[in-house]
């Protein structure tokens, strides 16, 4: 209903503008000093300066036209002459003389460029909040799928980490640290003043950061004019409850007045994967596995039945298991991206337009990845008169992302390299059929490769991974999204239009955001030799979701006119509302008939679910900006947010922001410095922003009245149940921040420096599903306010434009630094206990997830690794027996050995001496002596974990802090060299001081399972005395676990890096020359992306983000690819 | 003149602005509503308006007890902790292994009392909100309200009784939790005070209880009626009597048992083939199994939770005793202990093993045929038993019953349980071996035993008074008969605990264990006879297990660590409080 009402009121509003009029004919001549003027425009305009009727003069300067009202004005314009305005009155013929316009050709110098801040357009030098604008011209010709990639390393304090090298996987962005422990910590994306959020309601931000729908995919980079990042709370306060993580404001290009121009650009990008770990080949792999299987039991027969490792030519599958397959190479490819963009822009005084269309076709650097994107945007501004302007911005994006069904690179790294991709003939030649392992044998060994068509039980993990090439080709996952974001806006000057009048501007806008997504997947039976009753037999799923969002905005901007020119004031009042509806459904069908790839067929329904949700929000905003002499500037804003998720007590939240700026440079005492100092300003701001929980209906006790039936037969009784506690005391998560900064400009702003220091205090942190005493009848509440934390930091941004200029040669440079310290100030003990994982003796490779008051999020805890035991315990015992050492001599000898740096699995005291047992033996070091079942005695070749408390056992008490996942310093720098029409741009991004858990390496060097390993394991410990950092190979079956890959410092690596993001060479053709070819503009670009990475990190790429509470873990995601781009930009 | 013109144009401008403002106002009005209600749920503001709202919340309270998270715990607490059940060798469940090894960690899933408190809170909500519905919906009469109230009071008391028997010191709350701002941290109360509150509630409930004859369908067993309330009362009195060695409580137990027996007799409908009216309305041995566990809702049943297999499935029974995870599972998580094997320790009557007891063959499968052979048949088989000599018919084979839609009721109280409670109480009330109450108790036990004996062998195999004519032997007979009759029905561990409590002195049920520990009091040592009974199920390590259960606190479950974490006023059972003196480096 509400939609209809709005549309109706728009129509009414439009109709009321029409004014009753009566027509009359007039005529006349137009002359100027040169004589009669031909083709002069004669227009009749009403009081609002709206054109009511128009005519043009003929060859003799005569015109005649019908006028609507004698009260209107007659306006005569001609290029080169001054515009003349007359009142019509009762006159019927006019003799009009135009004066020559002397000013037309003088150069117009625009001083004090205005920029948007808090909804107001204010001079750049009066901006009192902290924001940084990035002009997309700087990366013209480079290839980015989404805008955030372009921002990496450009904005001080904005930490951007790409999620993976898979197509369309998006980035994780953190502005000035993390202020939330739950939900989305990415900054708010705003496109043309409209919130552009992730419409995927079901996405859990706290626990994942890959595979989400990258919202920015829906904005074509080519359509973006500039990006402004709002950093401090005074700047983001007008976004209130949405701006808590900072705001990235994207402004799209609009039409410009002038001749219609057509711009066409084409980009070709070639991508390839960086070099990863060197893995074992088939021969080394089987060698290692045999050792691995032999070590635990030391029985000669331990691998006799594992035909896959035995190179046994008599076995039927032999040819498929005698290879050296480079699986990683097999899943990689040279990816190509073709990007076509075209736009049309132009317009006259009345209307300006820009129409753009873009088509990207991209293939991944991993096989079978394909991304298609079609986007179009239409921007139209129509000035009905000086007072009224209508605008519309209509954008549509289609994204079709063909993804891999599962992570191919991960499988390729782990799968047996002696296996073949295709089934092989007896002569070793490939057939055209993918090789799929036989059904798994059984634990008892009665079903093994030699007793029938089975694969070894021991190799079941390898079988479980599946053939990655077959998966790539036969299984699929297709992510398709459509997003349409139209808006319609009207602007109406209610009072004066000139600079010397009071101005009151009304803005109204309605916008829509329509989104639909479907993700069908298919996993055919052919990928596994399972029987048809298996749950994974021909599985097809489909996920559909869509959302309709509508927003409305009305605002009044008041700019009073003061006779005293020193004072300038602007203020804005705005009301906004938004309503959104979304729904979706999932369906999983398995055991489909062969050849059917859609879940629409009624097969075995495995799972089906659907959801729908609605939300409403509204807010009021008031902002004001005042300046005195352009020197003392103050800004104020207040936003009131109403949200249905809170109870009446806390439904409305108020987010104020105050900012000040003092342009000290304008003081008279600074005059003497003006020769070199062009700007010196101090800024201070304070503000509050907030955050609401993601879930709906929290303030209701809801009764599920269809929970089921109780009873038997046809007298069963319906059942109702209460869903959970009503959250009547939930509060908004609020972040108060203080920002102090200064701006300097040198040499007429050639060099600009700005520095900001900030302190952010977040209280009432929202946490999802917080445990409560179950004596209440519930185990948790959906949300609770649980604690507070702070973020302190500073950032500096230096830009030097053409700071070296010698003839045609010029250099520009930019550099930025940012540091952020996060600290948890207080936290509900319930949450700490629930979130903090406890050490479990049976888990492997896990790092404790701990959040501690006084520490930062993302801290890593684990054992401290000390290498590998050189000698076994038995070595000591044998030595003692052989030499018949007395206990005292034995102890002495052992300590001697220890002093010599040899390592044994024995307990060592704080003094570095062996701890001896009462019967004169050194105390054997044990793992977790307490908890019975998982106790283990360390052996030679095992990984050494430091026994921190020297109690002779490795357990929870030996866990120490190993570092933090958050970078200490991050930012970027760039240099641009220009010579005439040539330019060379370089862009770098860096992060320092962050630790990354290299889980990829952990699984590639664990030597306890059957997955392939890196070539480094060839240096593993094999016998007493070996000095190596690589422990022995020891196979560990199922329930019992290995001891050599505990979460320890061995896998915690420094993730610092400097990345040479882009190197671009551009040539801009001389306009005069290309005029001959009918072109206005012609540019050629050649760039290389991700050219070089300086890092000590042993994995492929240390650019790993953290999600929520967790630590940064490199779990062998597809690393960011390397690429080059060639592009051409033509303008007609 | 100019001035006037300016003014008029100003007015015009303002008039021009009117439609805009109108537009703005409309826009605002249409969407100011920030109250959004869900489509698929009813909110509290719209609930508690009609009789059917109350009724569905009352059944909702029962329904919350159907959850396998409740029944699974009841089964483990009562049967698995006793000598009845042991874990199967595969699959293993860590939580069960811990209990079996008497090494219960505070993270053990069976230490979670939450699901029972969820039922309690559902009762509390009805008790808190139902009364007001009478003012709104005239069809909801005071009579309706009082029976609803009676059921909720009784169900709540039953839950607390389970909590007390398994945790001893538990927090007591009769507050309906609806809002997150309410005070949630409540300390543990002494078991004595909780039981007293339960008894008061039950006696209150009894006054307005549902009449056992009110329904003839499942509702006569699936809802808590007067018989059921009295059964819970009898059970609590028997429990308290055993702890406090109180004759009055035993007498109370007997008097409630008598009321139930009278009620059952009075409501008995004579069957066509029933020529002579039976002393007790119990089915005969070969029919008993069909009536109670296959047809279900037998006449002799008093209160059983209803599973229809359509809207709900008894996953707890199915997974524990039958198929642990899917239709293709060949075993549950647990199997019967060797007590139920051919040695038939528990079926020894008159000092001689007798195979003419139907129950010997009906309870378990393939007696003695291999290691995993003692899986439970009671409540898992759906095969009707045939008549004839059970010794020749042998045990049931495993019939293929589907894993899901496991329509198996869970019986809380039935008549033979009540009769044996009475026998147990009377045995205790007997002053000496000459007391006539012993003989009366014996007659009750004999009646129950005899109905399960193959009729032709009745004269030779039924119980003989001469073997049981002392108080001690009578007590053992009742204990044993309860095991035979009520095996796997959630009774055994409590029978053993009562047996133990009767044999020890110094139990202080009015203070919590944590208080006793703080005061430095010695815990009461458990009775060796009882421990010896418990450890019969171990093929090895029985004595070690017995020594791990040496004092009273070990009879109870620990408080789940998660609860300890979120509620600072809780005190851990001293048997499980760990030593936190070590310093960690993180």
Short mmCIF file of C-alpha atoms in Angstrom, two decimals, chain A residues 661-1005:
data_model
loop_
_atom_site.label_atom_id
_atom_site.label_comp_id
_atom_site.label_asym_id
_atom_site.label_seq_id
_atom_site.Cartn_x
_atom_site.Cartn_y
_atom_site.Cartn_z
CA UNK A 661 38.67 23.15 11.81
CA UNK A 662 40.98 26.04 12.21
CA UNK A 663 42.68 27.22 9.04
CA UNK A 664 45.60 28.73 10.80
CA UNK A 665 47.15 29.61 7.46
CA UNK A 666 44.63 32.42 7.02
CA UNK A 667 45.82 34.24 10.09
CA UNK A 668 47.68 37.40 9.31
CA UNK A 669 50.75 36.27 11.18
CA UNK A 670 51.13 33.39 8.75
CA UNK A 671 51.24 35.70 5.72
CA UNK A 672 55.00 35.65 5.60
CA UNK A 673 55.02 31.90 5.10
CA UNK A 674 52.66 31.92 2.17
CA UNK A 675 55.47 31.69 -0.30
CA UNK A 676 55.93 28.06 0.53
CA UNK A 677 53.16 27.13 2.91
CA UNK A 678 49.77 27.05 1.29
CA UNK A 679 47.74 25.30 3.95
CA UNK A 680 47.97 24.76 7.66
CA UNK A 681 44.90 23.63 9.48
CA UNK A 682 44.02 21.91 12.69
CA UNK A 683 41.04 19.65 12.95
CA UNK A 684 39.21 18.08 15.84
CA UNK A 685 36.11 15.99 15.86
CA UNK A 686 33.97 13.91 18.13
CA UNK A 687 31.07 11.67 17.31
CA UNK A 688 29.09 8.57 18.01
CA UNK A 689 28.11 5.86 15.61
CA UNK A 690 26.31 2.65 16.29
CA UNK A 691 25.22 -0.72 15.14
CA UNK A 692 22.07 -2.75 15.37
CA UNK A 693 21.98 -6.55 15.42
CA UNK A 694 21.37 -8.44 12.20
CA UNK A 695 18.41 -10.51 13.29
CA UNK A 696 14.77 -9.43 13.20
CA UNK A 697 11.94 -9.67 15.73
CA UNK A 698 14.26 -9.70 18.72
CA UNK A 699 11.96 -7.66 20.83
CA UNK A 700 9.17 -10.20 20.72
CA UNK A 701 8.44 -13.36 22.54
CA UNK A 702 7.39 -15.38 19.56
CA UNK A 703 5.27 -18.48 19.77
CA UNK A 704 5.67 -21.14 17.21
CA UNK A 705 2.14 -22.40 16.99
CA UNK A 706 2.89 -25.05 14.42
CA UNK A 707 5.59 -26.80 16.36
CA UNK A 708 3.92 -30.19 16.03
CA UNK A 709 1.31 -32.42 17.59
CA UNK A 710 1.28 -34.31 20.83
CA UNK A 711 -0.64 -37.51 21.23
CA UNK A 712 -1.75 -40.49 19.22
CA UNK A 713 -4.44 -41.10 16.66
CA UNK A 714 -6.85 -38.48 15.44
CA UNK A 715 -7.20 -36.78 18.79
CA UNK A 716 -3.63 -35.50 18.72
CA UNK A 717 -3.35 -32.03 20.20
CA UNK A 718 -1.58 -29.11 18.54
CA UNK A 719 1.50 -27.80 20.25
CA UNK A 720 2.85 -24.31 20.71
CA UNK A 721 6.25 -23.43 21.95
CA UNK A 722 7.99 -20.24 22.83
CA UNK A 723 11.06 -19.55 20.75
CA UNK A 724 13.22 -17.73 23.17
CA UNK A 725 13.61 -14.87 25.51
CA UNK A 726 12.36 -11.49 24.51
CA UNK A 727 15.32 -9.15 24.41
CA UNK A 728 13.92 -6.24 26.33
CA UNK A 729 17.22 -4.82 27.44
CA UNK A 730 19.16 -4.98 24.20
CA UNK A 731 20.98 -1.77 23.44
CA UNK A 732 22.69 -0.37 20.38
CA UNK A 733 26.35 -1.05 19.98
CA UNK A 734 27.87 2.42 20.13
CA UNK A 735 31.27 3.67 19.17
CA UNK A 736 32.42 7.04 20.40
CA UNK A 737 35.38 8.40 18.60
CA UNK A 738 37.66 11.35 18.90
CA UNK A 739 39.80 12.50 16.04
CA UNK A 740 42.58 15.07 16.02
CA UNK A 741 44.37 15.95 12.87
CA UNK A 742 46.17 18.53 10.84
CA UNK A 743 46.53 19.39 7.19
CA UNK A 744 49.52 20.97 5.57
CA UNK A 745 49.92 22.10 2.06
CA UNK A 746 53.20 23.22 0.62
CA UNK A 747 54.04 25.05 -2.57
CA UNK A 748 50.53 25.90 -3.56
CA UNK A 749 49.24 22.53 -2.36
CA UNK A 750 51.64 20.66 -4.55
CA UNK A 751 52.56 18.68 -1.52
CA UNK A 752 49.75 17.85 0.84
CA UNK A 753 50.18 16.18 4.18
CA UNK A 754 47.45 15.18 6.46
CA UNK A 755 47.74 13.42 9.74
CA UNK A 756 45.07 12.04 12.02
CA UNK A 757 45.10 10.52 15.44
CA UNK A 758 42.01 8.80 16.72
CA UNK A 759 40.63 7.02 19.68
CA UNK A 760 37.54 4.89 19.34
CA UNK A 761 35.69 3.42 22.25
CA UNK A 762 33.02 0.85 21.48
CA UNK A 763 30.66 -0.11 24.24
CA UNK A 764 27.75 -2.51 24.45
CA UNK A 765 29.38 -4.77 21.93
CA UNK A 766 26.74 -6.98 20.44
CA UNK A 767 27.32 -10.70 20.53
CA UNK A 768 25.15 -13.30 18.93
CA UNK A 769 23.79 -16.28 20.89
CA UNK A 770 25.23 -15.58 24.29
CA UNK A 771 25.00 -18.44 26.74
CA UNK A 772 22.82 -17.96 29.77
CA UNK A 773 22.14 -20.27 32.70
CA UNK A 774 19.98 -23.03 31.29
CA UNK A 775 17.97 -23.01 34.50
CA UNK A 776 16.01 -20.27 32.75
CA UNK A 777 14.80 -22.84 30.27
CA UNK A 778 16.94 -21.47 27.46
CA UNK A 779 20.57 -22.09 26.73
CA UNK A 780 21.23 -18.77 25.10
CA UNK A 781 19.84 -15.42 24.16
CA UNK A 782 19.90 -14.39 20.51
CA UNK A 783 21.90 -11.26 21.20
CA UNK A 784 23.39 -9.51 24.17
CA UNK A 785 25.52 -6.48 24.89
CA UNK A 786 28.65 -7.98 26.25
CA UNK A 787 31.59 -5.67 26.54
CA UNK A 788 33.66 -2.85 25.23
CA UNK A 789 36.82 -2.29 23.32
CA UNK A 790 39.00 0.46 22.05
CA UNK A 791 40.84 1.20 18.86
CA UNK A 792 43.62 3.72 18.90
CA UNK A 793 45.63 4.67 15.93
CA UNK A 794 47.03 7.22 13.65
CA UNK A 795 47.36 7.62 9.97
CA UNK A 796 49.29 9.84 7.69
CA UNK A 797 48.85 10.59 4.09
CA UNK A 798 51.34 12.46 1.96
CA UNK A 799 50.71 13.40 -1.61
CA UNK A 800 53.10 15.21 -3.81
CA UNK A 801 51.92 16.27 -7.20
CA UNK A 802 54.61 16.91 -9.76
CA UNK A 803 57.03 17.69 -7.00
CA UNK A 804 59.86 17.21 -9.43
CA UNK A 805 59.34 18.85 -12.76
CA UNK A 806 62.07 19.18 -15.30
CA UNK A 807 60.83 20.14 -18.69
CA UNK A 808 58.44 17.48 -19.87
CA UNK A 809 59.41 15.18 -17.07
CA UNK A 810 57.47 15.14 -13.82
CA UNK A 811 57.21 12.90 -10.81
CA UNK A 812 54.28 12.55 -8.45
CA UNK A 813 54.21 10.40 -5.39
CA UNK A 814 51.92 9.42 -2.59
CA UNK A 815 52.49 7.47 0.56
CA UNK A 816 50.32 6.58 3.47
CA UNK A 817 50.82 4.89 6.80
CA UNK A 818 48.34 3.65 9.29
CA UNK A 819 48.63 2.04 12.66
CA UNK A 820 45.86 0.66 14.77
CA UNK A 821 45.88 -0.86 18.23
CA UNK A 822 42.88 -2.83 19.23
CA UNK A 823 42.18 -3.69 22.82
CA UNK A 824 39.31 -5.43 24.53
CA UNK A 825 38.45 -3.35 27.56
CA UNK A 826 35.86 -5.44 29.22
CA UNK A 827 33.93 -8.50 28.28
CA UNK A 828 31.16 -10.45 29.85
CA UNK A 829 32.72 -13.50 31.46
CA UNK A 830 29.95 -15.63 30.00
CA UNK A 831 31.04 -14.66 26.54
CA UNK A 832 34.71 -15.11 27.21
CA UNK A 833 34.07 -18.57 28.55
CA UNK A 834 31.86 -19.45 25.64
CA UNK A 835 34.04 -18.01 22.92
CA UNK A 836 37.38 -19.03 24.28
CA UNK A 837 38.12 -22.53 23.23
CA UNK A 838 39.62 -24.74 25.86
CA UNK A 839 42.62 -26.79 25.09
CA UNK A 840 41.66 -30.25 24.03
CA UNK A 841 44.23 -32.99 24.27
CA UNK A 842 42.75 -34.75 21.31
CA UNK A 843 42.56 -31.98 18.78
CA UNK A 844 45.38 -31.39 16.34
CA UNK A 845 46.58 -28.42 14.46
CA UNK A 846 44.20 -26.20 16.35
CA UNK A 847 45.12 -22.87 17.80
CA UNK A 848 43.24 -21.70 20.83
CA UNK A 849 40.66 -19.15 20.01
CA UNK A 850 41.01 -16.73 22.86
CA UNK A 851 39.74 -13.31 23.56
CA UNK A 852 41.20 -11.69 26.60
CA UNK A 853 40.49 -8.47 28.31
CA UNK A 854 43.44 -6.19 27.78
CA UNK A 855 44.51 -7.92 24.57
CA UNK A 856 43.63 -7.40 20.96
CA UNK A 857 41.35 -9.56 18.90
CA UNK A 858 43.07 -12.03 16.65
CA UNK A 859 45.73 -13.19 19.09
CA UNK A 860 47.25 -16.58 18.40
CA UNK A 861 48.01 -19.03 21.21
CA UNK A 862 49.73 -22.37 20.98
CA UNK A 863 52.79 -24.39 21.88
CA UNK A 864 56.23 -23.09 21.22
CA UNK A 865 57.97 -25.28 18.69
CA UNK A 866 61.61 -26.12 19.26
CA UNK A 867 62.45 -28.32 16.31
CA UNK A 868 62.66 -32.08 16.27
CA UNK A 869 64.07 -34.56 18.77
CA UNK A 870 67.34 -35.80 17.36
CA UNK A 871 67.46 -38.95 19.42
CA UNK A 872 64.96 -41.42 20.76
CA UNK A 873 64.60 -42.28 24.42
CA UNK A 874 65.80 -45.80 23.68
CA UNK A 875 69.05 -44.33 22.41
CA UNK A 876 69.78 -43.13 25.93
CA UNK A 877 68.79 -46.41 27.49
CA UNK A 878 70.91 -48.41 25.06
CA UNK A 879 73.87 -46.21 25.70
CA UNK A 880 73.49 -46.69 29.41
CA UNK A 881 73.24 -50.45 29.03
CA UNK A 882 76.13 -50.76 26.61
CA UNK A 883 78.39 -48.74 28.82
CA UNK A 884 76.93 -50.01 32.11
CA UNK A 885 76.80 -46.51 33.45
CA UNK A 886 75.99 -45.93 37.09
CA UNK A 887 72.92 -43.76 37.66
CA UNK A 888 75.13 -40.83 38.55
CA UNK A 889 77.37 -41.27 35.52
CA UNK A 890 74.27 -41.76 33.40
CA UNK A 891 72.79 -38.53 34.62
CA UNK A 892 76.07 -36.78 34.04
CA UNK A 893 76.31 -38.15 30.53
CA UNK A 894 72.76 -37.15 29.69
CA UNK A 895 73.33 -33.61 30.90
CA UNK A 896 76.52 -33.50 28.91
CA UNK A 897 74.57 -34.42 25.81
CA UNK A 898 71.95 -31.82 26.55
CA UNK A 899 74.59 -29.20 27.08
CA UNK A 900 76.02 -30.10 23.71
CA UNK A 901 72.69 -29.12 22.21
CA UNK A 902 71.39 -32.59 21.49
CA UNK A 903 67.74 -33.16 22.05
CA UNK A 904 65.97 -36.10 23.63
CA UNK A 905 62.32 -36.62 24.52
CA UNK A 906 63.02 -36.24 28.22
CA UNK A 907 61.86 -33.82 30.86
CA UNK A 908 64.30 -31.01 31.41
CA UNK A 909 64.24 -28.78 34.46
CA UNK A 910 64.40 -25.04 34.53
CA UNK A 911 68.18 -25.33 34.99
CA UNK A 912 68.48 -27.12 31.65
CA UNK A 913 69.36 -30.40 33.37
CA UNK A 914 67.51 -33.64 32.84
CA UNK A 915 64.94 -34.58 35.47
CA UNK A 916 65.79 -38.06 36.74
CA UNK A 917 63.27 -40.53 38.11
CA UNK A 918 63.75 -42.31 41.40
CA UNK A 919 65.18 -45.34 39.65
CA UNK A 920 67.88 -43.33 37.99
CA UNK A 921 66.37 -42.94 34.55
CA UNK A 922 65.75 -39.64 32.85
CA UNK A 923 62.06 -38.75 33.02
CA UNK A 924 60.49 -39.54 29.66
CA UNK A 925 58.54 -36.56 28.35
CA UNK A 926 54.85 -37.28 27.96
CA UNK A 927 51.96 -35.59 26.27
CA UNK A 928 49.01 -34.82 28.49
CA UNK A 929 49.68 -37.20 31.36
CA UNK A 930 46.34 -36.49 32.99
CA UNK A 931 43.62 -37.35 30.57
CA UNK A 932 44.08 -41.06 30.25
CA UNK A 933 43.10 -41.86 26.74
CA UNK A 934 45.21 -39.41 24.81
CA UNK A 935 48.42 -39.75 26.73
CA UNK A 936 51.46 -40.20 24.55
CA UNK A 937 55.16 -40.67 25.15
CA UNK A 938 57.37 -38.61 22.88
CA UNK A 939 59.75 -40.42 20.55
CA UNK A 940 62.83 -39.53 18.56
CA UNK A 941 61.93 -37.57 15.47
CA UNK A 942 58.86 -36.05 17.07
CA UNK A 943 58.29 -32.34 17.07
CA UNK A 944 59.59 -30.63 20.20
CA UNK A 945 57.15 -28.48 22.09
CA UNK A 946 58.69 -26.39 24.78
CA UNK A 947 57.85 -27.61 28.26
CA UNK A 948 57.32 -24.11 29.57
CA UNK A 949 56.70 -25.08 33.18
CA UNK A 950 59.21 -27.97 33.20
CA UNK A 951 56.73 -30.44 34.62
CA UNK A 952 57.69 -33.23 32.27
CA UNK A 953 54.51 -33.14 30.29
CA UNK A 954 53.16 -31.14 27.43
CA UNK A 955 49.65 -29.92 28.12
CA UNK A 956 47.48 -26.83 28.36
CA UNK A 957 49.94 -25.24 30.76
CA UNK A 958 52.59 -25.04 28.06
CA UNK A 959 50.54 -22.89 25.73
CA UNK A 960 51.87 -19.42 25.16
CA UNK A 961 51.02 -16.31 23.19
CA UNK A 962 52.46 -16.53 19.72
CA UNK A 963 51.50 -13.27 18.11
CA UNK A 964 48.62 -11.36 16.64
CA UNK A 965 46.90 -11.47 13.30
CA UNK A 966 46.41 -7.73 13.05
CA UNK A 967 49.06 -5.72 11.24
CA UNK A 968 51.08 -3.20 13.19
CA UNK A 969 51.56 -0.91 10.24
CA UNK A 970 49.85 -0.93 6.92
CA UNK A 971 49.33 1.27 3.96
CA UNK A 972 50.67 1.88 0.51
CA UNK A 973 52.67 4.15 -1.69
CA UNK A 974 52.77 5.09 -5.30
CA UNK A 975 54.95 6.90 -7.77
CA UNK A 976 53.96 8.36 -11.08
CA UNK A 977 56.45 9.42 -13.68
CA UNK A 978 55.33 11.50 -16.58
CA UNK A 979 57.19 12.43 -19.67
CA UNK A 980 55.17 14.35 -22.19
CA UNK A 981 52.40 12.04 -23.24
CA UNK A 982 53.94 9.04 -21.54
CA UNK A 983 53.25 8.12 -17.99
CA UNK A 984 54.45 5.33 -15.75
CA UNK A 985 52.49 4.56 -12.65
CA UNK A 986 53.49 2.28 -9.83
CA UNK A 987 51.37 1.31 -6.86
CA UNK A 988 52.45 -0.61 -3.80
CA UNK A 989 50.60 -1.89 -0.77
CA UNK A 990 52.13 -3.16 2.42
CA UNK A 991 51.32 -4.68 5.78
CA UNK A 992 53.78 -5.20 8.58
CA UNK A 993 53.85 -7.04 11.85
CA UNK A 994 50.94 -9.41 11.45
CA UNK A 995 51.17 -13.11 12.10
CA UNK A 996 49.52 -15.71 9.95
CA UNK A 997 48.82 -19.32 10.81
CA UNK A 998 50.01 -21.23 7.81
CA UNK A 999 47.52 -24.07 7.93
CA UNK A 1000 48.21 -24.86 4.32
CA UNK A 1001 51.78 -25.69 5.17
CA UNK A 1002 50.63 -27.57 8.24
CA UNK A 1003 48.58 -29.94 6.21
CA UNK A 1004 51.27 -30.17 3.56
CA UNK A 1005 53.96 -31.11 6.07
#
